[in-house]
Amino acid sequence: MRSRGWSIRAAARKVGVSRSSGTNRARGYSVYRAGQLVRTVAPLDRLAVRAISPRSYRKTNVFK
């Protein structure tokens, strides 16, 4: 969706995740546990086309 020019907010809304989750995935983020860096999630490449995991869909399929 991002490669088609959709905004982060619109793409997140369409797949049923929160705005903050969509922004975090698009910009990348770090995961900390007890003040220690556990892992870093790389930002998504805006032009890369990826399949959306079925776990990301809302309970009602928005792509019907």
mmCIF file of N, CA, C and O in Angstrom:
data_model
loop_
_atom_site.group_PDB
_atom_site.id
_atom_site.type_symbol
_atom_site.label_atom_id
_atom_site.label_comp_id
_atom_site.label_asym_id
_atom_site.label_seq_id
_atom_site.Cartn_x
_atom_site.Cartn_y
_atom_site.Cartn_z
ATOM 1 N N MET A 1 0.816 -1.185 0.000
ATOM 2 C CA MET A 1 0.000 0.000 0.000
ATOM 3 C C MET A 1 0.863 1.254 0.000
ATOM 4 O O MET A 1 0.535 2.213 -0.664
ATOM 5 N N ARG A 2 1.944 1.178 0.759
ATOM 6 C CA ARG A 2 2.840 2.340 0.809
ATOM 7 C C ARG A 2 3.468 2.577 -0.565
ATOM 8 O O ARG A 2 3.660 3.718 -0.950
ATOM 9 N N SER A 3 3.769 1.493 -1.298
ATOM 10 C CA SER A 3 4.367 1.676 -2.623
ATOM 11 C C SER A 3 3.377 2.285 -3.608
ATOM 12 O O SER A 3 3.773 2.842 -4.617
ATOM 13 N N ARG A 4 2.096 2.201 -3.291
ATOM 14 C CA ARG A 4 1.054 2.799 -4.142
ATOM 15 C C ARG A 4 0.744 4.233 -3.739
ATOM 16 O O ARG A 4 -0.168 4.844 -4.279
ATOM 17 N N GLY A 5 1.481 4.745 -2.740
ATOM 18 C CA GLY A 5 1.302 6.139 -2.354
ATOM 19 C C GLY A 5 0.388 6.359 -1.158
ATOM 20 O O GLY A 5 0.083 7.500 -0.824
ATOM 21 N N TRP A 6 -0.060 5.281 -0.498
ATOM 22 C CA TRP A 6 -0.922 5.432 0.671
ATOM 23 C C TRP A 6 -0.123 6.022 1.826
ATOM 24 O O TRP A 6 1.056 5.733 1.992
ATOM 25 N N SER A 7 -0.759 6.819 2.647
ATOM 26 C CA SER A 7 -0.101 7.337 3.840
ATOM 27 C C SER A 7 0.020 6.219 4.872
ATOM 28 O O SER A 7 -0.653 5.196 4.779
ATOM 29 N N ILE A 8 0.878 6.437 5.854
ATOM 30 C CA ILE A 8 1.048 5.452 6.922
ATOM 31 C C ILE A 8 -0.280 5.250 7.649
ATOM 32 O O ILE A 8 -0.693 4.129 7.921
ATOM 33 N N ARG A 9 -0.959 6.350 7.941
ATOM 34 C CA ARG A 9 -2.241 6.267 8.664
ATOM 35 C C ARG A 9 -3.293 5.490 7.884
ATOM 36 O O ARG A 9 -3.992 4.651 8.429
ATOM 37 N N ALA A 10 -3.415 5.785 6.589
ATOM 38 C CA ALA A 10 -4.427 5.112 5.773
ATOM 39 C C ALA A 10 -4.136 3.622 5.639
ATOM 40 O O ALA A 10 -5.041 2.793 5.732
ATOM 41 N N ALA A 11 -2.871 3.265 5.425
ATOM 42 C CA ALA A 11 -2.501 1.858 5.295
ATOM 43 C C ALA A 11 -2.741 1.112 6.611
ATOM 44 O O ALA A 11 -3.258 -0.008 6.612
ATOM 45 N N ALA A 12 -2.397 1.725 7.733
ATOM 46 C CA ALA A 12 -2.624 1.100 9.041
ATOM 47 C C ALA A 12 -4.111 0.898 9.292
ATOM 48 O O ALA A 12 -4.543 -0.157 9.762
ATOM 49 N N ARG A 13 -4.902 1.897 8.960
ATOM 50 C CA ARG A 13 -6.357 1.806 9.149
ATOM 51 C C ARG A 13 -6.941 0.684 8.289
ATOM 52 O O ARG A 13 -7.780 -0.091 8.733
ATOM 53 N N LYS A 14 -6.460 0.556 7.061
ATOM 54 C CA LYS A 14 -6.980 -0.451 6.138
ATOM 55 C C LYS A 14 -6.708 -1.874 6.619
ATOM 56 O O LYS A 14 -7.559 -2.742 6.489
ATOM 57 N N VAL A 15 -5.519 -2.124 7.185
ATOM 58 C CA VAL A 15 -5.195 -3.471 7.646
ATOM 59 C C VAL A 15 -5.613 -3.705 9.097
ATOM 60 O O VAL A 15 -5.484 -4.818 9.604
ATOM 61 N N GLY A 16 -6.092 -2.659 9.780
ATOM 62 C CA GLY A 16 -6.643 -2.848 11.116
ATOM 63 C C GLY A 16 -5.652 -2.791 12.256
ATOM 64 O O GLY A 16 -5.862 -3.397 13.300
ATOM 65 N N VAL A 17 -4.553 -2.066 12.072
ATOM 66 C CA VAL A 17 -3.614 -1.874 13.180
ATOM 67 C C VAL A 17 -3.673 -0.414 13.603
ATOM 68 O O VAL A 17 -4.167 0.444 12.875
ATOM 69 N N SER A 18 -3.166 -0.133 14.785
ATOM 70 C CA SER A 18 -3.213 1.233 15.298
ATOM 71 C C SER A 18 -2.288 2.147 14.499
ATOM 72 O O SER A 18 -1.340 1.696 13.848
ATOM 73 N N ARG A 19 -2.558 3.421 14.588
ATOM 74 C CA ARG A 19 -1.735 4.419 13.910
ATOM 75 C C ARG A 19 -0.297 4.351 14.406
ATOM 76 O O ARG A 19 0.654 4.408 13.628
ATOM 77 N N SER A 20 -0.121 4.198 15.718
ATOM 78 C CA SER A 20 1.232 4.149 16.270
ATOM 79 C C SER A 20 1.976 2.890 15.815
ATOM 80 O O SER A 20 3.178 2.943 15.550
ATOM 81 N N SER A 21 1.283 1.766 15.706
ATOM 82 C CA SER A 21 1.925 0.546 15.211
ATOM 83 C C SER A 21 2.371 0.727 13.764
ATOM 84 O O SER A 21 3.474 0.317 13.389
ATOM 85 N N GLY A 22 1.532 1.327 12.964
ATOM 86 C CA GLY A 22 1.892 1.579 11.570
ATOM 87 C C GLY A 22 3.088 2.500 11.446
ATOM 88 O O GLY A 22 3.994 2.267 10.648
ATOM 89 N N THR A 23 3.113 3.542 12.261
ATOM 90 C CA THR A 23 4.224 4.484 12.244
ATOM 91 C C THR A 23 5.505 3.811 12.717
ATOM 92 O O THR A 23 6.573 3.986 12.115
ATOM 93 N N ASN A 24 5.418 3.025 13.795
ATOM 94 C CA ASN A 24 6.603 2.325 14.293
ATOM 95 C C ASN A 24 7.178 1.390 13.245
ATOM 96 O O ASN A 24 8.397 1.335 13.043
ATOM 97 N N ARG A 25 6.334 0.631 12.573
ATOM 98 C CA ARG A 25 6.810 -0.304 11.549
ATOM 99 C C ARG A 25 7.428 0.441 10.375
ATOM 100 O O ARG A 25 8.426 0.015 9.818
ATOM 101 N N ALA A 26 6.824 1.561 9.982
ATOM 102 C CA ALA A 26 7.328 2.311 8.833
ATOM 103 C C ALA A 26 8.653 2.993 9.131
ATOM 104 O O ALA A 26 9.534 3.060 8.274
ATOM 105 N N ARG A 27 8.830 3.484 10.353
ATOM 106 C CA ARG A 27 10.043 4.237 10.702
ATOM 107 C C ARG A 27 11.095 3.413 11.423
ATOM 108 O O ARG A 27 12.203 3.884 11.620
ATOM 109 N N GLY A 28 10.734 2.204 11.846
ATOM 110 C CA GLY A 28 11.674 1.374 12.588
ATOM 111 C C GLY A 28 11.632 1.714 14.073
ATOM 112 O O GLY A 28 11.202 2.801 14.452
ATOM 113 N N TYR A 29 12.062 0.798 14.888
ATOM 114 C CA TYR A 29 12.061 1.034 16.327
ATOM 115 C C TYR A 29 12.978 0.045 17.025
ATOM 116 O O TYR A 29 13.442 -0.926 16.435
ATOM 117 N N SER A 30 13.274 0.319 18.290
ATOM 118 C CA SER A 30 14.108 -0.551 19.116
ATOM 119 C C SER A 30 13.271 -1.114 20.243
ATOM 120 O O SER A 30 12.388 -0.441 20.766
ATOM 121 N N VAL A 31 13.542 -2.354 20.626
ATOM 122 C CA VAL A 31 12.821 -3.022 21.704
ATOM 123 C C VAL A 31 13.757 -3.115 22.910
ATOM 124 O O VAL A 31 14.868 -3.621 22.796
ATOM 125 N N TYR A 32 13.289 -2.607 24.037
ATOM 126 C CA TYR A 32 14.069 -2.634 25.275
ATOM 127 C C TYR A 32 13.348 -3.476 26.313
ATOM 128 O O TYR A 32 12.128 -3.429 26.422
ATOM 129 N N ARG A 33 14.092 -4.235 27.088
ATOM 130 C CA ARG A 33 13.572 -4.999 28.228
ATOM 131 C C ARG A 33 14.480 -4.709 29.418
ATOM 132 O O ARG A 33 15.695 -4.912 29.329
ATOM 133 N N ALA A 34 13.896 -4.242 30.496
ATOM 134 C CA ALA A 34 14.648 -3.906 31.710
ATOM 135 C C ALA A 34 15.812 -2.969 31.400
ATOM 136 O O ALA A 34 16.915 -3.115 31.928
ATOM 137 N N GLY A 35 15.583 -2.011 30.506
ATOM 138 C CA GLY A 35 16.596 -1.029 30.178
ATOM 139 C C GLY A 35 17.680 -1.502 29.229
ATOM 140 O O GLY A 35 18.593 -0.752 28.903
ATOM 141 N N GLN A 36 17.587 -2.738 28.776
ATOM 142 C CA GLN A 36 18.591 -3.292 27.864
ATOM 143 C C GLN A 36 18.002 -3.434 26.459
ATOM 144 O O GLN A 36 16.870 -3.873 26.303
ATOM 145 N N LEU A 37 18.784 -3.072 25.464
ATOM 146 C CA LEU A 37 18.352 -3.219 24.077
ATOM 147 C C LEU A 37 18.270 -4.701 23.735
ATOM 148 O O LEU A 37 19.246 -5.436 23.887
ATOM 149 N N VAL A 38 17.080 -5.144 23.315
ATOM 150 C CA VAL A 38 16.878 -6.548 22.961
ATOM 151 C C VAL A 38 17.044 -6.752 21.459
ATOM 152 O O VAL A 38 17.725 -7.670 21.012
ATOM 153 N N ARG A 39 16.415 -5.897 20.684
ATOM 154 C CA ARG A 39 16.549 -5.986 19.230
ATOM 155 C C ARG A 39 16.132 -4.676 18.599
ATOM 156 O O ARG A 39 15.465 -3.855 19.213
ATOM 157 N N THR A 40 16.513 -4.500 17.349
ATOM 158 C CA THR A 40 16.139 -3.330 16.582
ATOM 159 C C THR A 40 15.381 -3.804 15.354
ATOM 160 O O THR A 40 15.824 -4.710 14.659
ATOM 161 N N VAL A 41 14.236 -3.212 15.112
ATOM 162 C CA VAL A 41 13.429 -3.537 13.942
ATOM 163 C C VAL A 41 13.703 -2.472 12.889
ATOM 164 O O VAL A 41 13.499 -1.280 13.136
ATOM 165 N N ALA A 42 14.181 -2.905 11.741
ATOM 166 C CA ALA A 42 14.542 -1.975 10.668
ATOM 167 C C ALA A 42 13.289 -1.336 10.072
ATOM 168 O O ALA A 42 12.220 -1.960 10.030
ATOM 169 N N PRO A 43 13.402 -0.101 9.605
ATOM 170 C CA PRO A 43 12.243 0.537 8.968
ATOM 171 C C PRO A 43 11.894 -0.165 7.659
ATOM 172 O O PRO A 43 12.746 -0.770 7.010
ATOM 173 N N LEU A 44 10.624 -0.084 7.289
ATOM 174 C CA LEU A 44 10.171 -0.672 6.035
ATOM 175 C C LEU A 44 10.634 0.183 4.866
ATOM 176 O O LEU A 44 10.640 1.408 4.950
ATOM 177 N N ASP A 45 11.019 -0.470 3.792
ATOM 178 C CA ASP A 45 11.360 0.238 2.569
ATOM 179 C C ASP A 45 10.051 0.641 1.908
ATOM 180 O O ASP A 45 9.198 -0.204 1.620
ATOM 181 N N ARG A 46 9.866 1.920 1.693
ATOM 182 C CA ARG A 46 8.586 2.422 1.191
ATOM 183 C C ARG A 46 8.202 1.827 -0.158
ATOM 184 O O ARG A 46 7.040 1.581 -0.439
ATOM 185 N N LEU A 47 9.168 1.571 -1.006
ATOM 186 C CA LEU A 47 8.866 1.085 -2.355
ATOM 187 C C LEU A 47 8.833 -0.422 -2.470
ATOM 188 O O LEU A 47 8.456 -0.952 -3.506
ATOM 189 N N ALA A 48 9.221 -1.134 -1.411
ATOM 190 C CA ALA A 48 9.200 -2.596 -1.452
ATOM 191 C C ALA A 48 7.760 -3.085 -1.336
ATOM 192 O O ALA A 48 6.970 -2.560 -0.562
ATOM 193 N N VAL A 49 7.419 -4.082 -2.122
ATOM 194 C CA VAL A 49 6.086 -4.667 -2.083
ATOM 195 C C VAL A 49 6.166 -5.936 -1.250
ATOM 196 O O VAL A 49 6.976 -6.816 -1.528
ATOM 197 N N ARG A 50 5.340 -6.014 -0.208
ATOM 198 C CA ARG A 50 5.355 -7.175 0.681
ATOM 199 C C ARG A 50 3.946 -7.709 0.831
ATOM 200 O O ARG A 50 2.978 -6.959 0.804
ATOM 201 N N ALA A 51 3.853 -9.013 1.046
ATOM 202 C CA ALA A 51 2.559 -9.619 1.355
ATOM 203 C C ALA A 51 2.210 -9.275 2.800
ATOM 204 O O ALA A 51 3.084 -9.192 3.662
ATOM 205 N N ILE A 52 0.940 -9.082 3.067
ATOM 206 C CA ILE A 52 0.480 -8.785 4.420
ATOM 207 C C ILE A 52 0.142 -10.088 5.106
ATOM 208 O O ILE A 52 -0.582 -10.921 4.565
ATOM 209 N N SER A 53 0.677 -10.275 6.291
ATOM 210 C CA SER A 53 0.423 -11.487 7.060
ATOM 211 C C SER A 53 -1.059 -11.602 7.400
ATOM 212 O O SER A 53 -1.696 -10.606 7.754
ATOM 213 N N PRO A 54 -1.639 -12.801 7.296
ATOM 214 C CA PRO A 54 -3.047 -12.976 7.658
ATOM 215 C C PRO A 54 -3.327 -12.595 9.111
ATOM 216 O O PRO A 54 -4.435 -12.228 9.456
ATOM 217 N N ARG A 55 -2.300 -12.635 9.963
ATOM 218 C CA ARG A 55 -2.494 -12.242 11.356
ATOM 219 C C ARG A 55 -2.750 -10.750 11.486
ATOM 220 O O ARG A 55 -3.273 -10.290 12.489
ATOM 221 N N SER A 56 -2.402 -9.969 10.460
ATOM 222 C CA SER A 56 -2.593 -8.527 10.514
ATOM 223 C C SER A 56 -4.002 -8.109 10.111
ATOM 224 O O SER A 56 -4.387 -6.970 10.332
ATOM 225 N N TYR A 57 -4.740 -9.011 9.476
ATOM 226 C CA TYR A 57 -6.086 -8.658 9.047
ATOM 227 C C TYR A 57 -6.998 -8.479 10.252
ATOM 228 O O TYR A 57 -6.830 -9.090 11.288
ATOM 229 N N ARG A 58 -8.008 -7.672 10.053
ATOM 230 C CA ARG A 58 -9.057 -7.578 11.062
ATOM 231 C C ARG A 58 -9.849 -8.876 11.035
ATOM 232 O O ARG A 58 -9.756 -9.672 10.113
ATOM 233 N N LYS A 59 -10.658 -9.080 12.066
ATOM 234 C CA LYS A 59 -11.472 -10.310 12.090
ATOM 235 C C LYS A 59 -12.421 -10.351 10.907
ATOM 236 O O LYS A 59 -12.705 -11.405 10.368
ATOM 237 N N THR A 60 -12.916 -9.203 10.464
ATOM 238 C CA THR A 60 -13.694 -9.161 9.236
ATOM 239 C C THR A 60 -12.718 -8.826 8.125
ATOM 240 O O THR A 60 -12.007 -7.847 8.198
ATOM 241 N N ASN A 61 -12.649 -9.641 7.133
ATOM 242 C CA ASN A 61 -11.657 -9.479 6.072
ATOM 243 C C ASN A 61 -11.938 -8.200 5.281
ATOM 244 O O ASN A 61 -12.943 -8.090 4.599
ATOM 245 N N VAL A 62 -11.020 -7.244 5.356
ATOM 246 C CA VAL A 62 -11.202 -5.961 4.693
ATOM 247 C C VAL A 62 -10.886 -6.022 3.210
ATOM 248 O O VAL A 62 -11.150 -5.081 2.479
ATOM 249 N N PHE A 63 -10.330 -7.143 2.747
ATOM 250 C CA PHE A 63 -9.947 -7.224 1.346
ATOM 251 C C PHE A 63 -10.940 -8.019 0.508
ATOM 252 O O PHE A 63 -10.632 -8.450 -0.579
ATOM 253 N N LYS A 64 -12.156 -8.215 0.991
ATOM 254 C CA LYS A 64 -13.167 -8.924 0.205
ATOM 255 C C LYS A 64 -13.667 -8.061 -0.907
ATOM 256 O O LYS A 64 -13.766 -6.900 -0.845
#
